Amino acid sequence: MIRLGVNVDHIATLRQARRGERPDPVEAALLCERSGAQSIVCHLREDRRHIQDQDVQRLKRTIATRLNLEMSMARGIVNAALRITPAQVTLVPERRQELTTEGGLDVVRLSAALRPIIQAFQRRKIDVSLFIDPVPDHLEAAARLGARIVELHTGCYANARAQAAKGRALRTLERAARQGRALGLVVAAGHGLDYENIRDVVEISEIEEVNIGFSIVARALWVGLERAVQEMVALLKSGVREQPHAIAAR
Ligand code: PXP
């Protein structure tokens, strides 16, 4: 089955609206795990708009599955992540004005800066994933940099309105997933995935993991978080899989 990572940022967004203690993203993470999530994702942003440093530390101590920390390459954030030692980091671009991560990391342009950061994490046995657009050059650069995992940005696919554009974006994703797999990378995908558009993504057998936040938290308002996660897990089960890499075993 394709693995599900649930991003709990939006639980923290709600808490930060009143700067209190609830809803607690750690409590949410435990519910997600009990409902079938295989990893928990959170993004420690430089402006700390939702997830706080303490949340990441508590998640690391509390959850039973893998903690996947999304983060920029900013020195302060890299140092915080090296201290926390999550199972995995996902390096993403970050702009203060953006509502959410708007595109993939330009791993071609940033190769020289990325290399020592990736190596520092790998020395600590932290898996590194690079969040990239589904572009051949970027997949090749990610492989050259020695990242074990790439997460393909699915925004173009998820945001396409016209059927033809959606079809084109899906084929681009398919090609990128196949290329990533051929390069020996573990291929994940995420951004804007929901209960409808996930149906075609699960058919791409090279994609081993999806990371989903917004649509699950939004659905949870109507059906509760447990059921929202269970419904997504059920959709993911319908896909045919390649032999998976050993990512979950770490
Ligand atoms: N994966 C990455 C790397 C992301 O930056 C995000 C957005 O935080 C997601 C997955 C989840 O996106 P969404 O909240 O749209 O499901």
CSV table of C-alpha atoms and ligand atoms in Angstrom, one decimal:
chain,number,residue,atom,x,y,z
A,1,MET,CA,0.0,0.0,0.0
A,2,ILE,CA,1.1,3.5,-0.7
A,3,ARG,CA,2.2,5.0,2.7
A,4,LEU,CA,0.4,8.0,4.1
A,5,GLY,CA,2.2,10.9,5.9
A,6,VAL,CA,-0.2,13.3,7.6
A,7,ASN,CA,0.8,16.9,7.9
A,8,VAL,CA,-0.4,18.4,11.2
A,9,ASP,CA,0.5,22.0,10.5
A,10,HIS,CA,-3.1,23.1,10.2
A,11,ILE,CA,-3.9,21.8,13.6
A,12,ALA,CA,-1.2,24.2,14.9
A,13,THR,CA,-2.6,27.0,12.7
A,14,LEU,CA,-5.9,26.7,14.5
A,15,ARG,CA,-4.2,26.7,17.9
A,16,GLN,CA,-2.1,29.7,17.0
A,17,ALA,CA,-5.3,31.6,16.2
A,18,ARG,CA,-5.8,32.0,20.0
A,19,ARG,CA,-2.2,31.3,21.0
A,20,GLY,CA,-3.4,28.6,23.5
A,21,GLU,CA,-2.6,24.9,23.9
A,22,ARG,CA,-5.5,23.4,22.0
A,23,PRO,CA,-6.0,21.9,19.5
A,24,ASP,CA,-2.7,20.1,20.1
A,25,PRO,CA,-0.9,18.9,17.0
A,26,VAL,CA,0.7,16.1,19.0
A,27,GLU,CA,-2.6,14.8,20.1
A,28,ALA,CA,-3.7,15.0,16.5
A,29,ALA,CA,-0.6,13.1,15.4
A,30,LEU,CA,-1.4,10.2,17.8
A,31,LEU,CA,-5.0,10.0,16.4
A,32,CYS,CA,-3.6,10.0,12.8
A,33,GLU,CA,-1.2,7.2,13.7
A,34,ARG,CA,-4.0,5.1,15.3
A,35,SER,CA,-6.1,5.7,12.1
A,36,GLY,CA,-3.4,4.4,9.8
A,37,ALA,CA,-0.9,7.2,9.0
A,38,GLN,CA,2.6,5.8,8.7
A,39,SER,CA,4.4,9.1,9.3
A,40,ILE,CA,3.7,12.5,10.7
A,41,VAL,CA,4.8,15.6,8.8
A,42,CYS,CA,5.2,19.1,10.2
A,43,HIS,CA,6.9,22.2,8.8
A,44,LEU,CA,8.9,24.3,11.2
A,45,ARG,CA,8.8,27.6,9.4
A,46,GLU,CA,11.2,30.5,10.0
A,47,ASP,CA,8.2,32.7,11.1
A,48,ARG,CA,6.9,29.9,13.4
A,49,ARG,CA,3.4,30.7,12.1
A,50,HIS,CA,2.0,27.3,13.1
A,51,ILE,CA,4.4,24.6,14.3
A,52,GLN,CA,6.6,25.7,17.2
A,53,ASP,CA,10.0,24.2,18.2
A,54,GLN,CA,8.4,22.6,21.2
A,55,ASP,CA,5.8,20.8,19.0
A,56,VAL,CA,8.6,19.2,17.0
A,57,GLN,CA,10.4,18.1,20.2
A,58,ARG,CA,7.2,16.7,21.6
A,59,LEU,CA,6.3,14.9,18.3
A,60,LYS,CA,9.8,13.4,18.3
A,61,ARG,CA,9.3,12.1,21.8
A,62,THR,CA,5.7,10.9,21.5
A,63,ILE,CA,4.9,9.5,18.1
A,64,ALA,CA,5.4,5.8,17.3
A,65,THR,CA,5.9,6.2,13.6
A,66,ARG,CA,8.4,8.4,11.6
A,67,LEU,CA,8.7,12.1,12.1
A,68,ASN,CA,9.2,13.9,8.8
A,69,LEU,CA,10.3,17.5,9.4
A,70,GLU,CA,9.7,19.8,6.5
A,71,MET,CA,12.1,22.7,6.6
A,72,SER,CA,14.0,25.4,4.6
A,73,MET,CA,17.8,25.5,4.3
A,74,ALA,CA,18.1,28.4,6.7
A,75,ARG,CA,21.0,27.9,9.1
A,76,GLY,CA,18.9,28.4,12.3
A,77,ILE,CA,16.4,25.8,11.1
A,78,VAL,CA,19.0,23.4,10.0
A,79,ASN,CA,20.7,23.6,13.4
A,80,ALA,CA,17.4,23.1,15.2
A,81,ALA,CA,16.7,20.0,13.1
A,82,LEU,CA,20.1,18.6,13.8
A,83,ARG,CA,19.4,18.9,17.5
A,84,ILE,CA,15.9,17.4,17.3
A,85,THR,CA,17.1,14.5,15.0
A,86,PRO,CA,13.8,13.5,13.3
A,87,ALA,CA,13.7,10.3,11.3
A,88,GLN,CA,13.6,12.4,8.1
A,89,VAL,CA,13.9,15.9,6.9
A,90,THR,CA,12.2,17.2,3.8
A,91,LEU,CA,14.0,20.3,2.4
A,92,VAL,CA,11.6,22.8,0.9
A,93,PRO,CA,11.8,26.3,-0.5
A,94,GLU,CA,10.3,28.9,1.9
A,95,ARG,CA,9.1,32.4,1.3
A,96,ARG,CA,7.6,34.4,4.1
A,97,GLN,CA,4.7,35.8,2.1
A,98,GLU,CA,3.5,32.5,0.8
A,99,LEU,CA,0.4,30.8,2.1
A,100,THR,CA,1.9,27.4,1.6
A,101,THR,CA,5.0,25.9,-0.2
A,102,GLU,CA,4.4,27.1,-3.7
A,103,GLY,CA,6.9,25.2,-5.7
A,104,GLY,CA,9.7,22.7,-5.5
A,105,LEU,CA,13.3,23.4,-4.4
A,106,ASP,CA,15.5,24.4,-7.3
A,107,VAL,CA,18.1,21.7,-6.6
A,108,VAL,CA,20.0,22.5,-9.8
A,109,ARG,CA,20.7,26.1,-8.8
A,110,LEU,CA,21.2,25.2,-5.1
A,111,SER,CA,23.3,22.1,-5.5
A,112,ALA,CA,26.5,23.6,-3.9
A,113,ALA,CA,24.6,24.9,-0.8
A,114,LEU,CA,22.5,21.7,-0.5
A,115,ARG,CA,25.4,19.2,-0.5
A,116,PRO,CA,26.9,20.0,3.0
A,117,ILE,CA,23.4,20.2,4.5
A,118,ILE,CA,22.4,16.8,3.1
A,119,GLN,CA,25.7,15.3,4.3
A,120,ALA,CA,25.3,16.8,7.8
A,121,PHE,CA,21.9,15.1,8.2
A,122,GLN,CA,23.1,11.9,6.8
A,123,ARG,CA,26.0,11.8,9.2
A,124,ARG,CA,23.3,11.9,11.9
A,125,LYS,CA,21.4,9.0,10.2
A,126,ILE,CA,18.6,11.4,9.3
A,127,ASP,CA,17.0,10.5,6.0
A,128,VAL,CA,16.9,13.4,3.5
A,129,SER,CA,14.0,14.1,1.1
A,130,LEU,CA,14.1,16.9,-1.4
A,131,PHE,CA,10.8,18.5,-2.4
A,132,ILE,CA,11.1,19.1,-6.1
A,133,ASP,CA,9.1,19.9,-9.2
A,134,PRO,CA,8.6,16.8,-11.5
A,135,VAL,CA,11.4,18.0,-13.8
A,136,PRO,CA,14.0,15.6,-15.3
A,137,ASP,CA,17.0,17.9,-14.4
A,138,HIS,CA,15.9,18.2,-10.9
A,139,LEU,CA,15.5,14.5,-10.4
A,140,GLU,CA,19.0,14.0,-11.8
A,141,ALA,CA,20.4,16.7,-9.5
A,142,ALA,CA,18.7,15.1,-6.5
A,143,ALA,CA,20.2,11.7,-7.2
A,144,ARG,CA,23.7,13.3,-7.8
A,145,LEU,CA,23.4,15.0,-4.4
A,146,GLY,CA,22.9,11.6,-2.7
A,147,ALA,CA,19.4,12.3,-1.4
A,148,ARG,CA,17.6,9.0,-0.7
A,149,ILE,CA,14.1,10.4,-1.2
A,150,VAL,CA,12.4,12.9,-3.5
A,151,GLU,CA,8.9,14.3,-2.9
A,152,LEU,CA,7.3,15.4,-6.2
A,153,HIS,CA,5.4,18.6,-5.9
A,154,THR,CA,1.9,17.8,-7.1
A,155,GLY,CA,0.6,21.4,-7.2
A,156,CYS,CA,0.4,21.6,-11.0
A,157,TYR,CA,-1.7,18.5,-11.1
A,158,ALA,CA,-3.9,19.4,-8.1
A,159,ASN,CA,-4.5,23.0,-9.2
A,160,ALA,CA,-5.2,22.2,-12.9
A,161,ARG,CA,-8.9,22.9,-13.6
A,162,ALA,CA,-9.3,21.8,-17.3
A,163,GLN,CA,-9.3,18.1,-17.8
A,164,ALA,CA,-6.6,18.3,-20.6
A,165,ALA,CA,-4.2,20.3,-18.3
A,166,LYS,CA,-4.8,17.8,-15.5
A,167,GLY,CA,-4.1,14.9,-17.8
A,168,ARG,CA,-0.8,16.5,-18.9
A,169,ALA,CA,0.2,17.2,-15.3
A,170,LEU,CA,-0.5,13.7,-14.4
A,171,ARG,CA,1.6,12.3,-17.2
A,172,THR,CA,4.4,14.6,-16.1
A,173,LEU,CA,4.1,13.2,-12.6
A,174,GLU,CA,4.2,9.6,-14.0
A,175,ARG,CA,7.3,10.2,-16.0
A,176,ALA,CA,9.0,11.9,-13.1
A,177,ALA,CA,8.1,9.0,-10.7
A,178,ARG,CA,9.4,6.5,-13.2
A,179,GLN,CA,12.7,8.4,-13.6
A,180,GLY,CA,13.1,8.8,-9.9
A,181,ARG,CA,12.6,5.1,-9.4
A,182,ALA,CA,15.1,4.3,-12.2
A,183,LEU,CA,17.6,6.6,-10.5
A,184,GLY,CA,17.3,4.5,-7.3
A,185,LEU,CA,15.3,7.2,-5.4
A,186,VAL,CA,12.4,6.6,-3.1
A,187,VAL,CA,9.6,8.6,-4.7
A,188,ALA,CA,7.0,10.4,-2.6
A,189,ALA,CA,4.4,13.1,-3.7
A,190,GLY,CA,2.5,15.8,-2.0
A,191,HIS,CA,0.8,19.2,-2.1
A,192,GLY,CA,-2.9,19.8,-2.8
A,193,LEU,CA,-3.8,16.1,-2.8
A,194,ASP,CA,-7.4,15.4,-1.8
A,195,TYR,CA,-10.0,12.7,-1.7
A,196,GLU,CA,-10.8,13.1,-5.4
A,197,ASN,CA,-7.4,13.8,-7.1
A,198,ILE,CA,-5.6,11.1,-5.1
A,199,ARG,CA,-7.4,8.4,-7.2
A,200,ASP,CA,-5.2,8.9,-10.2
A,201,VAL,CA,-2.0,9.3,-8.1
A,202,VAL,CA,-2.4,5.9,-6.5
A,203,GLU,CA,-2.3,4.4,-9.9
A,204,ILE,CA,1.3,5.6,-10.3
A,205,SER,CA,3.0,2.5,-9.0
A,206,GLU,CA,6.4,4.1,-8.4
A,207,ILE,CA,5.0,6.6,-5.9
A,208,GLU,CA,5.6,5.0,-2.5
A,209,GLU,CA,4.3,7.7,-0.2
A,210,VAL,CA,2.0,10.7,-0.2
A,211,ASN,CA,2.1,13.5,2.3
A,212,ILE,CA,-1.2,15.2,2.9
A,213,GLY,CA,-2.3,18.0,5.2
A,214,PHE,CA,-5.0,20.4,4.2
A,215,SER,CA,-7.7,18.2,2.7
A,216,ILE,CA,-7.5,15.7,5.6
A,217,VAL,CA,-7.8,18.4,8.3
A,218,ALA,CA,-10.6,20.1,6.3
A,219,ARG,CA,-12.5,16.8,6.0
A,220,ALA,CA,-12.0,16.2,9.8
A,221,LEU,CA,-14.2,19.2,10.5
A,222,TRP,CA,-17.2,17.1,9.2
A,223,VAL,CA,-16.3,13.5,10.0
A,224,GLY,CA,-13.6,13.8,12.7
A,225,LEU,CA,-9.8,13.3,12.3
A,226,GLU,CA,-9.8,9.5,12.7
A,227,ARG,CA,-12.4,8.9,10.0
A,228,ALA,CA,-10.8,11.5,7.7
A,229,VAL,CA,-7.5,9.6,7.9
A,230,GLN,CA,-9.2,6.2,7.6
A,231,GLU,CA,-11.0,7.3,4.4
A,232,MET,CA,-7.7,8.5,2.8
A,233,VAL,CA,-6.0,5.2,3.8
A,234,ALA,CA,-8.8,3.3,2.2
A,235,LEU,CA,-8.3,5.2,-1.1
A,236,LEU,CA,-4.5,4.6,-0.9
A,237,LYS,CA,-5.1,0.8,-0.5
A,238,SER,CA,-6.7,0.7,-4.0
A,239,GLY,CA,-3.4,1.4,-5.8
A,240,VAL,CA,-1.0,-1.2,-7.2
A,241,ARG,CA,2.5,-0.9,-5.8
A,242,GLU,CA,6.1,-1.6,-6.9
A,243,GLN,CA,8.2,-3.5,-4.4
A,244,PRO,CA,8.7,-0.8,-1.8
A,245,HIS,CA,12.1,0.5,-0.6
A,246,ALA,CA,12.9,0.0,3.0
A,247,ILE,CA,12.0,3.5,4.1
A,248,ALA,CA,9.4,2.4,6.7
A,249,ALA,CA,11.9,0.1,8.4
A,250,ARG,CA,14.2,2.9,9.6
B,1,PXP,N1,4.5,18.0,1.2
B,1,PXP,C1,5.2,19.1,1.3
B,1,PXP,C2,6.6,19.1,1.1
B,1,PXP,C3,4.5,20.4,1.7
B,1,PXP,O1,5.3,21.5,1.8
B,1,PXP,C4,3.2,20.4,1.9
B,1,PXP,C5,2.5,21.6,2.4
B,1,PXP,O2,2.9,21.9,3.7
B,1,PXP,C6,2.5,19.1,1.9
B,1,PXP,C7,3.1,18.0,1.5
B,1,PXP,C8,1.0,19.0,2.2
B,1,PXP,O3,0.3,19.8,1.3
B,1,PXP,P1,-1.3,20.0,1.6
B,1,PXP,O4,-1.4,20.6,2.9
B,1,PXP,O5,-1.7,20.8,0.4
B,1,PXP,O6,-1.9,18.6,1.6
